Amino acid sequence: MKPVLLIDFGSTYTKLTAVDIEGEKLLGTAQSYTTVSTDVNDGLNNALAELKAQIGSIEFEETYACSSAAGGLRMISSGLVPELTMEAAKTASLGAGAKIVGLYSYELTEDDAEEIASLKPDIFLLAGGTDGGNKNCIIHNAKMLSTLEANFPVVIAGNRVAARECERILSGFTTYVCDNVMPKLGVLKVDAVQAKIRDIFLERIVSAKGLTRFAALMDGIVMPTPAAVLEAMTILAKGAGHEPGIGELIGIDVGGATTDVYSVADGMPRDGNTVYKGLPEPYAKRSVEGDIGMRYSIHGIAEAAGIDRVAELAGLSEERATELIDLLASHTDKLPDGDAELENLDRALASLAVEIAVARHAGKMEEAYTMMGKTFVQSGKDLREVRQIVVTGGSLIHTKRTGEIASFALASPGQPESLRPIKATIRIDRKYILAAMGLLSLQYPAAALRIMKKELEEYGYPE
Amino acid sequence: MREKHEKKVLIIGVIGADVHAVGNKILYHAFTEAGFEVINLGVMVSQEEYIAAAIESDADAIVISSLYGQGELDCRGMREKCDEAGLTGIPLLVGGNIVIGKQSFEEVEKRFKEMGFDYAFPPGTPPETTIEALNEIFADK
């Protein structure tokens, strides 16, 4: 036996996953509630005690951790044109596991600068201009940042011609110059920036978030939790060594405040009659819907879907649905606990959260009639042929109707333009092991993959 | 004053619901061969796409193609949008089968110049003519 401990420091829970690398199996999982007022240390000790009660006293040979504690990796990104370099900077940040707290395009104003100072990001990603392209904007923005009495690291990943000048302007800050997120028009280059963000997270953020004391305990790899989940999804789709993956997939995590969607799929046009518009998207893509969540962002679901649809799906009157939504918004820790009304409402809300978040993540196809006949214009990823969906999050795990909720991720006749899977096998992460397996996969990819294939329960094949 | 690139940057593409891709590829090669840095947006390009690309890459001119006869409609308001986006005075060139029907090209050219285009080229214009016009524009600057 070779036991390894994986820790996920969350904002509300500290989750532990113990695995045996030799047997390639899960030994146990445990979690402990942590609030803002409790020490991260207490959360870890409580969870360790619970784990010990389950599996006995085990000397772990290796320990790895990821963290979304203390608000996660809070980033602000800026670019020039919203749909070009700002979008590229956003995509890079999300893929690195960040929580985006601010997003700016064109020249920063004095108001923007004040807002940035008050947001106190963990990292600022400064982009804008293709290589050799516009440099006025990024230089202006560097000057605006330099006026701030703040101390956040700035990653400079814009027009390479302006990089050194930006560095000089921001001499009062810790700066890191990286490859441009969009070196040529329409070319996305996120790897270098994401590696840099991960380094900074390790060097600076971990200590700032009070996790330093665990540094001695860790074996070095600490990353933002969403980045770990994206790693897990990638290896699950693509495979590791001789172990094949399960193929292109979509991952959905419906949380209390946000809904995260991951896709590991190519998604580019498959035939010559389709014209692609907009920035190409990364093979492993993560999107976050900040207004879609089961408790803190419950009103966002009702707003996006319409209260009439929520009520209809839940089998409640609109008045009653509104009443209960208000209740849940102010009592964010409330669970249905057998209450039929709340169970129905939560199921309806989770279904709509899945539908909205996946629709926003997936690409769109429009028909256009030209002199040459009918043509298709695609923007974003075409996920129609993706056949695997992995779901996680309390509202999907603690219900018998997971498949029904998850099927809202599939293509629907009402939205023919939305490029969502036509049918898919649903897999459930019932033990919350995805982040842990992402961490594990950095050292033991094949073992992590085989454990996931074993543990992610197949739900069936709803159409 | 902004420092200029060594090579002049051109944004090219076929505007509107127009999928004629062959001429676009020929222009890309001809302009590149002539020493320009060419950013090719391909077919079915909207006015906004040309403008966004021009801003991000600090372009020196926008060269619009239209082959399906609806060019006049598609190009309307382009100059105003460029002004609005801060691309004041950026040279705009258009060519192809930009209008439909039997019209004298002088009339067509006049209308496009009124719309703020620096050059409008009739059907069958060889790339060399456009390259000459571009060199003229850049020589003045």
XYZ file of C-alpha atoms in Angstrom:
604
model
C 0.000 0.000 0.000
C 1.129 3.524 -0.795
C -1.274 5.960 0.865
C -1.545 9.521 -0.431
C -3.613 12.298 1.119
C -5.304 14.964 -1.008
C -6.655 18.101 0.609
C -9.086 20.618 -0.847
C -9.248 23.784 1.239
C -12.618 25.198 0.248
C -14.393 28.343 1.346
C -17.009 26.356 3.259
C -15.575 22.854 3.527
C -12.164 21.295 3.924
C -12.365 18.049 1.992
C -9.976 15.143 2.362
C -9.498 12.244 -0.023
C -7.228 9.348 0.906
C -6.100 6.994 -1.847
C -3.858 3.979 -2.157
C -1.688 4.414 -5.226
C -0.621 0.772 -5.382
C -4.128 -0.640 -5.147
C -5.430 2.305 -7.227
C -8.381 2.733 -4.934
C -10.076 5.217 -2.687
C -9.402 4.620 1.012
C -11.846 7.166 2.311
C -13.138 10.711 2.144
C -13.997 13.166 4.890
C -15.019 16.765 5.145
C -15.385 19.404 7.772
C -17.391 22.601 7.719
C -15.310 25.739 7.950
C -16.672 29.221 8.220
C -14.941 32.525 7.792
C -14.641 32.755 11.560
C -13.016 29.358 12.037
C -9.365 28.804 11.398
C -8.394 26.773 8.310
C -6.344 24.741 10.761
C -9.426 23.698 12.752
C -11.170 22.617 9.585
C -8.252 20.449 8.594
C -7.854 18.902 12.048
C -11.567 18.091 12.285
C -11.544 16.517 8.855
C -8.405 14.536 9.686
C -10.066 13.221 12.847
C -13.092 12.147 10.842
C -10.920 10.433 8.275
C -9.014 8.643 11.032
C -12.280 7.397 12.514
C -13.140 5.891 9.121
C -9.915 4.312 7.998
C -7.756 4.249 11.088
C -4.413 5.864 11.652
C -2.446 5.859 8.420
C 0.946 7.374 7.794
C 0.547 9.149 4.448
C 3.573 8.991 2.223
C 2.628 12.053 0.211
C 0.245 14.961 0.653
C -1.020 17.391 -1.959
C -3.449 20.239 -1.656
C -5.525 22.628 -3.676
C -7.335 25.638 -2.368
C -10.250 27.900 -3.063
C -10.235 29.231 0.492
C -10.489 32.925 1.319
C -12.397 33.747 -1.841
C -10.260 31.622 -4.176
C -7.739 33.076 -6.595
C -9.243 36.521 -7.170
C -8.145 38.037 -10.463
C -8.788 41.107 -12.557
C -8.097 40.920 -16.277
C -7.903 43.703 -18.804
C -7.595 43.808 -22.566
C -8.217 46.175 -25.442
C -11.228 45.125 -27.573
C -13.836 43.249 -25.469
C -14.319 40.326 -27.867
C -10.586 39.996 -28.671
C -7.811 40.540 -26.091
C -10.173 41.021 -23.158
C -11.866 37.734 -24.004
C -8.446 36.071 -24.389
C -7.334 37.387 -20.977
C -10.583 36.178 -19.417
C -10.247 32.716 -20.963
C -6.644 32.460 -19.720
C -7.588 33.473 -16.167
C -10.551 31.110 -15.925
C -8.477 28.216 -17.237
C -5.898 28.924 -14.530
C -8.640 28.409 -11.965
C -9.218 32.052 -11.102
C -12.310 33.761 -9.872
C -12.656 36.887 -12.001
C -13.629 39.842 -9.834
C -13.135 42.490 -12.502
C -12.908 42.637 -16.274
C -11.897 45.751 -18.222
C -11.521 46.686 -21.875
C -10.106 49.728 -23.709
C -8.419 52.427 -21.640
C -8.847 52.318 -17.879
C -10.482 55.407 -16.447
C -9.798 56.996 -13.082
C -13.014 55.429 -11.819
C -11.840 52.020 -13.018
C -8.521 52.514 -11.244
C -10.246 53.342 -7.971
C -12.472 50.315 -8.363
C -9.449 48.100 -9.006
C -7.728 49.417 -5.884
C -10.792 48.667 -3.777
C -11.226 45.183 -5.274
C -7.680 44.241 -4.151
C -7.140 41.373 -6.585
C -4.635 38.599 -5.904
C -3.293 38.990 -9.453
C -3.882 41.524 -12.240
C -3.578 40.249 -15.816
C -2.679 43.131 -18.114
C -3.260 42.373 -21.804
C -4.061 44.322 -24.961
C -2.833 44.555 -28.520
C -1.515 41.832 -30.790
C 2.275 41.548 -31.085
C 3.288 44.623 -33.057
C -0.260 45.955 -32.838
C -1.790 48.568 -30.573
C 0.428 49.535 -27.667
C -1.071 52.836 -26.565
C -3.833 51.137 -24.633
C -1.713 48.739 -22.583
C 0.803 51.498 -21.809
C -1.997 53.811 -20.726
C -3.426 51.060 -18.525
C -0.023 50.364 -16.978
C 0.248 54.072 -16.150
C -3.212 54.051 -14.563
C -2.266 51.047 -12.413
C 1.037 52.673 -11.436
C -0.872 55.510 -9.756
C -2.498 53.097 -7.320
C -1.274 52.579 -3.813
C -1.698 48.878 -4.071
C 0.496 45.857 -3.982
C -0.765 43.103 -6.233
C 1.381 41.225 -8.728
C 0.795 42.185 -12.367
C 1.180 39.672 -15.180
C 1.945 41.538 -18.411
C 0.758 39.462 -21.368
C -0.078 41.899 -24.133
C 1.665 43.365 -27.176
C 5.258 42.205 -26.757
C 6.554 45.466 -28.212
C 5.142 47.293 -25.184
C 6.018 44.722 -22.503
C 9.284 46.260 -21.313
C 7.819 49.734 -21.172
C 4.889 48.467 -19.100
C 7.360 46.782 -16.788
C 9.243 50.065 -16.296
C 6.026 52.000 -15.699
C 4.983 49.444 -13.082
C 8.346 49.394 -11.323
C 6.585 49.816 -7.983
C 4.765 46.507 -8.498
C 5.947 42.952 -8.788
C 5.592 42.281 -12.486
C 5.912 39.191 -14.648
C 6.247 39.451 -18.415
C 4.647 36.585 -20.326
C 3.844 35.663 -23.906
C 0.946 37.663 -25.332
C -2.457 35.996 -24.753
C -3.270 36.923 -28.374
C 0.011 37.191 -30.317
C -1.798 37.335 -33.660
C -5.346 38.323 -34.356
C -7.614 35.382 -33.551
C -4.817 33.254 -32.062
C -5.230 32.345 -28.418
C -2.098 31.534 -26.424
C -2.841 30.838 -22.795
C -0.306 28.222 -21.647
C 2.507 30.573 -20.618
C 0.168 32.904 -18.737
C -1.523 30.032 -16.940
C 1.805 28.535 -15.869
C 2.848 31.938 -14.535
C -0.424 32.406 -12.652
C 0.056 28.999 -11.057
C 3.607 29.945 -9.973
C 2.426 33.192 -8.425
C -0.370 31.363 -6.658
C 2.194 29.019 -5.168
C 4.708 31.693 -4.193
C 2.532 34.477 -2.947
C -1.124 33.675 -2.646
C -0.750 30.545 -0.572
C 1.074 32.438 2.156
C -1.324 35.356 1.941
C -4.276 33.048 2.491
C -2.865 31.658 5.707
C -1.985 28.285 4.270
C 1.772 28.584 4.850
C 1.770 26.441 7.935
C 0.684 23.550 5.805
C 3.496 24.147 3.373
C 5.761 21.901 5.433
C 3.089 19.226 5.284
C 2.689 19.482 1.520
C 4.830 18.044 -1.203
C 4.832 21.169 -3.221
C 1.855 21.081 -5.497
C -0.687 23.607 -4.476
C -3.075 24.930 -7.059
C -6.458 26.636 -7.214
C -9.236 24.049 -6.879
C -10.873 24.811 -10.253
C -7.505 24.276 -11.963
C -7.310 20.858 -10.273
C -10.808 19.993 -11.505
C -9.873 21.034 -15.044
C -6.797 18.749 -14.812
C -9.029 15.863 -13.714
C -11.478 16.472 -16.567
C -8.666 16.664 -19.103
C -7.079 13.391 -18.067
C -10.474 11.696 -17.818
C -11.216 12.693 -21.403
C -7.822 12.157 -23.010
C -6.441 9.219 -21.027
C -3.026 8.702 -19.469
C -0.269 6.565 -20.924
C -1.792 3.277 -22.067
C -4.999 3.847 -20.137
C -7.614 5.288 -22.522
C -9.844 8.170 -21.432
C -13.609 8.220 -21.789
C -13.506 10.647 -24.714
C -14.654 14.233 -25.118
C -16.703 15.395 -22.157
C -18.530 18.180 -20.384
C -18.232 18.688 -16.620
C -20.816 20.616 -14.616
C -20.438 21.810 -11.024
C -23.561 23.493 -9.698
C -22.548 25.338 -6.545
C -24.209 27.670 -4.103
C -22.806 30.867 -5.569
C -21.660 29.922 -9.082
C -22.023 27.215 -11.685
C -18.801 26.082 -13.342
C -18.806 24.294 -16.679
C -15.803 22.507 -18.151
C -15.500 21.090 -21.636
C -12.662 18.968 -22.910
C -13.458 18.801 -26.586
C -12.285 20.197 -29.890
C -15.593 21.692 -31.001
C -14.351 23.328 -34.194
C -16.482 23.242 -37.389
C -16.624 19.793 -38.941
C -17.600 20.674 -42.488
C -16.602 23.139 -45.156
C -20.001 24.776 -45.232
C -19.550 26.245 -41.751
C -17.815 29.565 -41.171
C -16.270 30.061 -37.697
C -16.558 33.491 -36.101
C -14.900 34.865 -32.994
C -11.922 33.722 -30.967
C -11.092 30.018 -31.119
C -11.606 28.389 -27.728
C -9.188 26.189 -25.775
C -9.505 22.397 -25.968
C -9.905 22.317 -22.178
C -12.203 25.213 -21.420
C -13.687 26.403 -18.154
C -16.481 28.934 -17.789
C -18.013 30.318 -14.620
C -21.518 31.710 -14.307
C -21.373 34.095 -11.369
C -25.117 34.760 -11.417
C -26.150 31.091 -11.447
C -26.025 29.276 -8.106
C -28.358 27.363 -5.812
C -28.302 29.750 -2.852
C -26.226 32.957 -2.986
C -27.114 33.394 -6.672
C -30.572 31.819 -6.544
C -32.224 35.011 -7.808
C -29.931 34.891 -10.831
C -31.435 31.565 -11.901
C -34.967 32.909 -11.584
C -34.011 36.029 -13.536
C -32.270 34.159 -16.341
C -34.889 31.420 -16.728
C -37.981 33.394 -15.755
C -39.962 32.701 -12.580
C -42.734 31.137 -14.679
C -40.405 28.351 -15.828
C -39.058 27.786 -12.322
C -42.605 27.529 -10.967
C -43.773 25.262 -13.768
C -40.856 22.840 -13.363
C -41.247 22.802 -9.582
C -45.001 22.348 -9.775
C -45.563 25.399 -7.580
C -47.458 28.619 -8.054
C -45.337 31.596 -9.053
C -46.111 33.279 -5.735
C -45.033 30.294 -3.703
C -41.882 29.815 -5.777
C -40.920 33.463 -5.295
C -41.557 33.173 -1.568
C -39.360 30.074 -1.223
C -36.597 31.539 -3.378
C -36.459 34.597 -1.120
C -36.308 32.296 1.887
C -33.421 30.253 0.464
C -31.540 33.384 -0.585
C -31.482 34.594 2.993
C -30.952 31.130 4.533
C -28.138 29.900 2.350
C -27.422 26.819 4.463
C -30.996 25.506 4.183
C -31.381 22.067 2.610
C -34.649 20.415 1.550
C -34.313 17.674 4.231
C -37.328 15.769 2.994
C -39.564 18.786 2.481
C -41.373 17.977 -0.778
C -41.881 21.591 -1.851
C -38.230 22.491 -1.327
C -37.071 19.292 -2.998
C -39.116 20.077 -6.083
C -37.921 23.655 -6.114
C -34.272 22.668 -5.733
C -34.635 20.138 -8.548
C -36.178 22.774 -10.817
C -33.495 25.320 -9.944
C -30.650 22.838 -10.444
C -32.103 21.771 -13.820
C -32.302 25.373 -14.984
C -28.826 26.156 -13.626
C -27.482 23.272 -15.719
C -29.397 24.403 -18.801
C -28.363 28.071 -18.570
C -24.717 27.440 -17.688
C -24.159 24.813 -20.389
C -25.981 26.924 -23.000
C -23.686 29.860 -22.204
C -20.612 27.615 -22.291
C -21.475 25.908 -25.574
C -21.232 27.544 -28.959
C -24.012 28.705 -31.240
C -24.840 27.970 -34.849
C -26.732 30.425 -36.982
C -28.049 29.800 -40.458
C -27.285 32.386 -43.091
C -28.622 32.484 -46.626
C -26.090 33.619 -49.160
C -25.999 33.726 -52.949
C -24.220 30.359 -52.728
C -27.048 28.794 -50.741
C -27.430 28.064 -47.066
C -24.331 28.569 -44.928
C -23.769 28.044 -41.213
C -22.004 30.521 -38.984
C -20.578 28.977 -35.822
C -19.256 30.832 -32.789
C -17.900 28.982 -29.763
C -17.550 25.233 -29.373
C -19.745 22.717 -31.168
C -20.418 20.141 -28.421
C -23.194 18.216 -30.205
C -21.073 15.101 -30.599
C -19.818 15.045 -26.994
C -21.147 11.855 -25.385
C -20.007 12.130 -21.753
C -21.267 14.436 -19.020
C -19.792 14.477 -15.522
C -21.779 16.233 -12.814
C -20.968 17.323 -9.287
C -22.352 19.711 -6.674
C -24.693 19.038 -3.747
C -27.953 19.607 -5.601
C -27.037 16.927 -8.150
C -25.453 14.461 -5.774
C -28.040 14.394 -2.992
C -30.971 13.437 -5.164
C -32.188 10.293 -6.875
C -33.053 12.268 -9.975
C -29.542 13.292 -11.008
C -30.059 12.028 -14.544
C -33.187 14.080 -15.009
C -31.427 17.260 -13.830
C -28.291 16.555 -15.873
C -30.329 15.944 -19.029
C -31.000 19.693 -19.096
C -27.419 19.982 -20.386
C -28.499 18.293 -23.608
C -29.661 19.942 -26.825
C -33.300 20.943 -26.764
C -35.686 21.569 -29.675
C -36.547 24.966 -28.190
C -32.962 26.196 -28.674
C -31.839 24.749 -32.019
C -28.946 27.253 -32.261
C -27.323 26.003 -29.043
C -24.586 23.432 -29.782
C -25.095 21.122 -26.794
C -24.712 17.323 -26.802
C -27.481 15.427 -28.565
C -27.241 12.552 -26.085
C -24.756 11.563 -23.400
C -23.833 9.148 -20.656
C -24.193 10.889 -17.300
C -21.564 10.252 -14.627
C -21.867 11.426 -11.049
C -19.043 12.508 -8.762
C -20.860 11.331 -5.640
C -17.839 11.464 -3.348
C -16.505 14.825 -4.501
C -13.226 13.389 -5.715
C -12.673 15.433 -8.897
C -10.371 18.110 -7.450
C -8.423 15.452 -5.534
C -7.977 13.357 -8.673
C -6.780 16.426 -10.567
C -4.103 16.948 -7.911
C -3.184 13.269 -7.924
C -2.979 13.200 -11.725
C 0.003 15.558 -11.686
C 2.088 12.785 -10.076
C 0.141 9.612 -10.813
C -1.978 10.245 -13.919
C -2.841 6.633 -14.723
C -3.828 5.860 -11.131
C -5.971 9.003 -10.926
C -7.658 8.075 -14.205
C -8.423 4.496 -13.162
C -9.803 5.629 -9.791
C -12.065 8.130 -11.560
C -13.296 5.527 -14.026
C -14.145 3.295 -11.061
C -15.686 5.937 -8.816
C -17.635 8.167 -11.186
C -20.900 6.345 -11.195
C -22.628 5.929 -14.531
C -26.191 7.000 -14.497
C -27.347 5.828 -17.867
C -28.023 7.285 -21.225
C -30.884 9.740 -21.167
C -31.905 11.317 -24.420
C 3.019 60.072 -32.061
C 2.751 56.353 -32.363
C 5.739 54.499 -33.688
C 4.967 52.656 -36.878
C 5.611 49.054 -37.680
C 8.194 48.202 -40.206
C 5.495 46.676 -42.371
C 2.174 48.368 -42.999
C -0.696 46.363 -41.547
C -3.772 45.651 -43.679
C -7.062 44.167 -42.535
C -8.777 42.294 -45.363
C -11.962 40.253 -45.656
C -15.195 39.708 -47.567
C -18.044 41.737 -46.081
C -21.622 40.665 -45.386
C -23.365 37.362 -46.135
C -20.796 36.687 -48.831
C -18.864 33.412 -48.937
C -16.661 34.039 -52.001
C -13.358 32.802 -50.632
C -11.131 32.506 -53.698
C -10.479 36.173 -54.455
C -9.885 36.752 -50.759
C -7.088 34.177 -50.730
C -5.556 35.641 -53.895
C -5.551 39.109 -52.325
C -3.979 37.744 -49.142
C -1.072 36.290 -51.100
C -0.692 39.284 -53.413
C -0.632 41.788 -50.532
C 1.743 39.658 -48.464
C 4.011 39.284 -51.484
C 3.940 43.071 -51.882
C 5.430 43.478 -48.396
C 2.357 44.166 -46.285
C 1.483 42.480 -43.024
C -1.955 41.083 -43.851
C -4.597 40.097 -41.342
C -7.198 38.099 -43.220
C -10.623 37.879 -41.581
C -11.908 35.525 -44.302
C -15.510 35.533 -45.464
C -18.778 36.821 -43.964
C -17.083 39.628 -42.072
C -19.147 42.267 -40.285
C -18.194 45.935 -40.026
C -17.565 45.457 -36.311
C -15.090 42.640 -36.967
C -12.983 44.798 -39.309
C -12.978 47.576 -36.719
C -12.110 45.356 -33.749
C -9.267 43.761 -35.716
C -7.971 47.163 -36.829
C -7.931 48.512 -33.265
C -6.214 45.488 -31.744
C -3.537 45.250 -34.442
C -3.084 48.993 -34.977
C -3.845 48.589 -38.679
C -2.866 51.077 -41.366
C -5.747 50.368 -43.763
C -8.880 48.274 -44.191
C -9.452 46.618 -47.566
C -12.997 45.347 -48.018
C -14.074 42.877 -50.698
C -17.617 42.264 -51.815
C -18.491 39.886 -54.612
C -22.239 39.330 -54.358
C -23.643 42.717 -55.309
C -24.785 43.837 -51.873
C -21.586 45.733 -51.059
C -23.161 49.144 -50.963
C -25.648 48.128 -48.292
C -22.983 46.268 -46.315
C -20.532 49.186 -46.393
C -22.964 51.880 -45.373
C -21.983 53.535 -42.089
C -18.507 51.961 -42.026
C -16.675 55.293 -41.978
C -18.886 56.642 -39.193
C -18.301 53.519 -37.107
C -14.541 53.827 -37.632
C -14.681 57.435 -36.453
C -16.713 56.397 -33.443
C -14.195 53.669 -32.575
C -11.267 56.071 -32.692
C -9.952 54.912 -36.083
C -10.167 58.453 -37.375
C -8.867 58.790 -40.913
C -7.983 55.129 -41.404
C -7.871 54.478 -45.175
C -10.861 52.421 -46.377
C -10.692 50.618 -49.704
C -13.384 48.505 -51.350
C -13.487 46.346 -54.440
C -15.101 43.401 -56.204
C -18.617 43.251 -57.631
C -19.686 45.852 -55.135
C -23.047 46.717 -56.716
C -25.621 44.884 -58.773
C -27.044 45.813 -62.162
C -25.800 47.945 -65.023
C -24.520 51.149 -63.493
C -21.639 53.288 -64.627
C -18.726 52.750 -62.277
C -18.118 56.504 -62.008
C -21.509 56.805 -60.304
C -20.746 53.890 -58.001
C -17.303 55.244 -57.136
C -18.804 58.640 -56.383
C -21.313 57.100 -53.985
C -18.639 55.118 -52.139
C -16.445 58.214 -51.835
C -19.413 60.050 -50.364
C -19.673 57.203 -47.870
C -16.108 57.980 -46.788
C -14.183 55.367 -48.774
C -10.788 56.456 -50.080
C -10.875 54.068 -53.017
C -13.520 51.956 -54.770
C -12.382 49.510 -57.423
C -14.493 48.138 -60.305
C -14.931 44.421 -61.061
C -11.853 42.762 -62.532
C -9.328 45.066 -60.859
C -5.982 43.264 -60.620
C -4.352 43.193 -57.147
C -1.495 45.329 -58.523
C -3.828 48.303 -58.919
C -4.878 48.090 -55.279
C -1.267 47.686 -54.162
C -0.373 50.802 -56.128
C -3.185 52.705 -54.427
C -2.047 51.505 -51.011
C 1.529 52.584 -51.698
C 0.215 55.980 -52.754
C -1.779 56.310 -49.531
C 1.175 55.354 -47.360
C 3.603 57.570 -49.301
C 1.475 60.564 -48.368
C 1.549 59.791 -44.674
